[in-house]
Short mmCIF file of C-alpha atoms in Angstrom, two decimals:
data_model
loop_
_atom_site.label_atom_id
_atom_site.label_comp_id
_atom_site.label_asym_id
_atom_site.label_seq_id
_atom_site.Cartn_x
_atom_site.Cartn_y
_atom_site.Cartn_z
CA MET A 7 116.94 -17.58 -67.01
CA GLY A 8 117.32 -20.73 -69.05
CA ARG A 9 118.18 -24.12 -67.57
CA GLY A 10 121.75 -23.95 -68.90
CA ARG A 11 122.49 -20.64 -67.16
CA GLN A 12 120.75 -21.77 -64.00
CA LYS A 13 122.79 -24.97 -63.88
CA ALA A 14 126.03 -23.09 -64.57
CA LYS A 15 125.28 -20.64 -61.78
CA ALA A 16 124.47 -23.47 -59.35
CA THR A 17 127.70 -25.25 -60.33
CA LYS A 18 129.71 -22.06 -59.80
CA GLN A 19 128.14 -21.50 -56.36
CA ALA A 20 128.74 -25.12 -55.35
CA ARG A 21 132.39 -24.85 -56.42
CA GLU A 22 132.84 -21.63 -54.41
CA ILE A 23 131.39 -23.27 -51.30
CA LYS A 24 133.43 -26.47 -51.74
CA TYR A 25 136.79 -24.76 -52.13
CA PHE A 26 136.24 -21.86 -49.70
CA THR A 27 138.92 -21.92 -46.98
CA PRO A 28 138.39 -19.31 -44.29
CA ASP A 29 141.30 -18.13 -42.17
CA THR A 30 141.34 -20.08 -38.91
CA ASP A 31 142.22 -18.23 -35.72
CA LEU A 32 143.84 -21.06 -33.78
CA SER A 33 144.47 -19.00 -30.65
CA ALA A 34 140.76 -18.12 -30.45
CA LEU A 35 139.88 -21.80 -30.93
CA GLU A 36 142.27 -22.77 -28.14
CA ARG A 37 140.70 -20.21 -25.78
CA GLU A 38 137.20 -21.42 -26.65
CA LEU A 39 138.11 -25.06 -26.03
CA ALA A 40 139.82 -24.17 -22.74
CA GLN A 41 136.68 -22.34 -21.59
CA SER A 42 134.46 -25.30 -22.45
CA ARG A 43 136.72 -27.57 -20.36
CA GLY A 44 136.77 -25.11 -17.48
CA GLU A 45 140.48 -24.40 -17.73
CA THR A 46 142.05 -21.00 -17.38
CA GLU A 47 144.37 -19.51 -19.98
CA ASP A 48 147.51 -19.87 -17.88
CA SER A 49 146.89 -23.55 -17.08
CA GLY A 50 147.87 -24.54 -20.65
CA ILE A 51 146.76 -27.53 -22.66
CA GLU A 52 148.28 -30.17 -20.38
CA SER A 53 146.32 -30.95 -17.24
CA ASP A 54 147.53 -33.01 -14.29
CA ASP A 55 144.07 -33.61 -12.84
CA ASP A 56 142.94 -36.38 -15.20
CA PRO A 57 140.18 -38.32 -13.37
CA TYR A 58 140.88 -41.50 -15.39
CA ALA A 59 144.68 -41.54 -15.16
CA ASP A 60 144.80 -43.83 -12.11
CA GLU A 61 142.30 -46.28 -13.61
CA PHE A 62 144.28 -46.46 -16.84
CA ASP A 63 147.58 -47.04 -15.03
CA ALA A 64 146.04 -49.80 -12.86
CA ASP A 65 144.50 -51.57 -15.86
CA ASP A 66 147.67 -51.23 -17.90
CA ALA A 67 149.90 -52.67 -15.14
CA GLY A 68 148.15 -56.07 -15.13
CA ASP A 69 148.23 -56.39 -18.91
CA GLN A 70 151.95 -57.03 -19.41
CA ARG A 71 152.84 -59.26 -22.35
#
């Protein structure tokens, strides 16, 4: 294969990789992220047990402008 064909093939492959958009299964992603955080499916995204919530509220209260 000559250099011209080789370059054209490489360009075509690079273009295919660059513009490839796979279908994203957002529900599977949500389940995977919930598992990594140790949440269950029925607990939802929002969590009331934020370990830093009290620290943030205390710091924010003294910083009134």
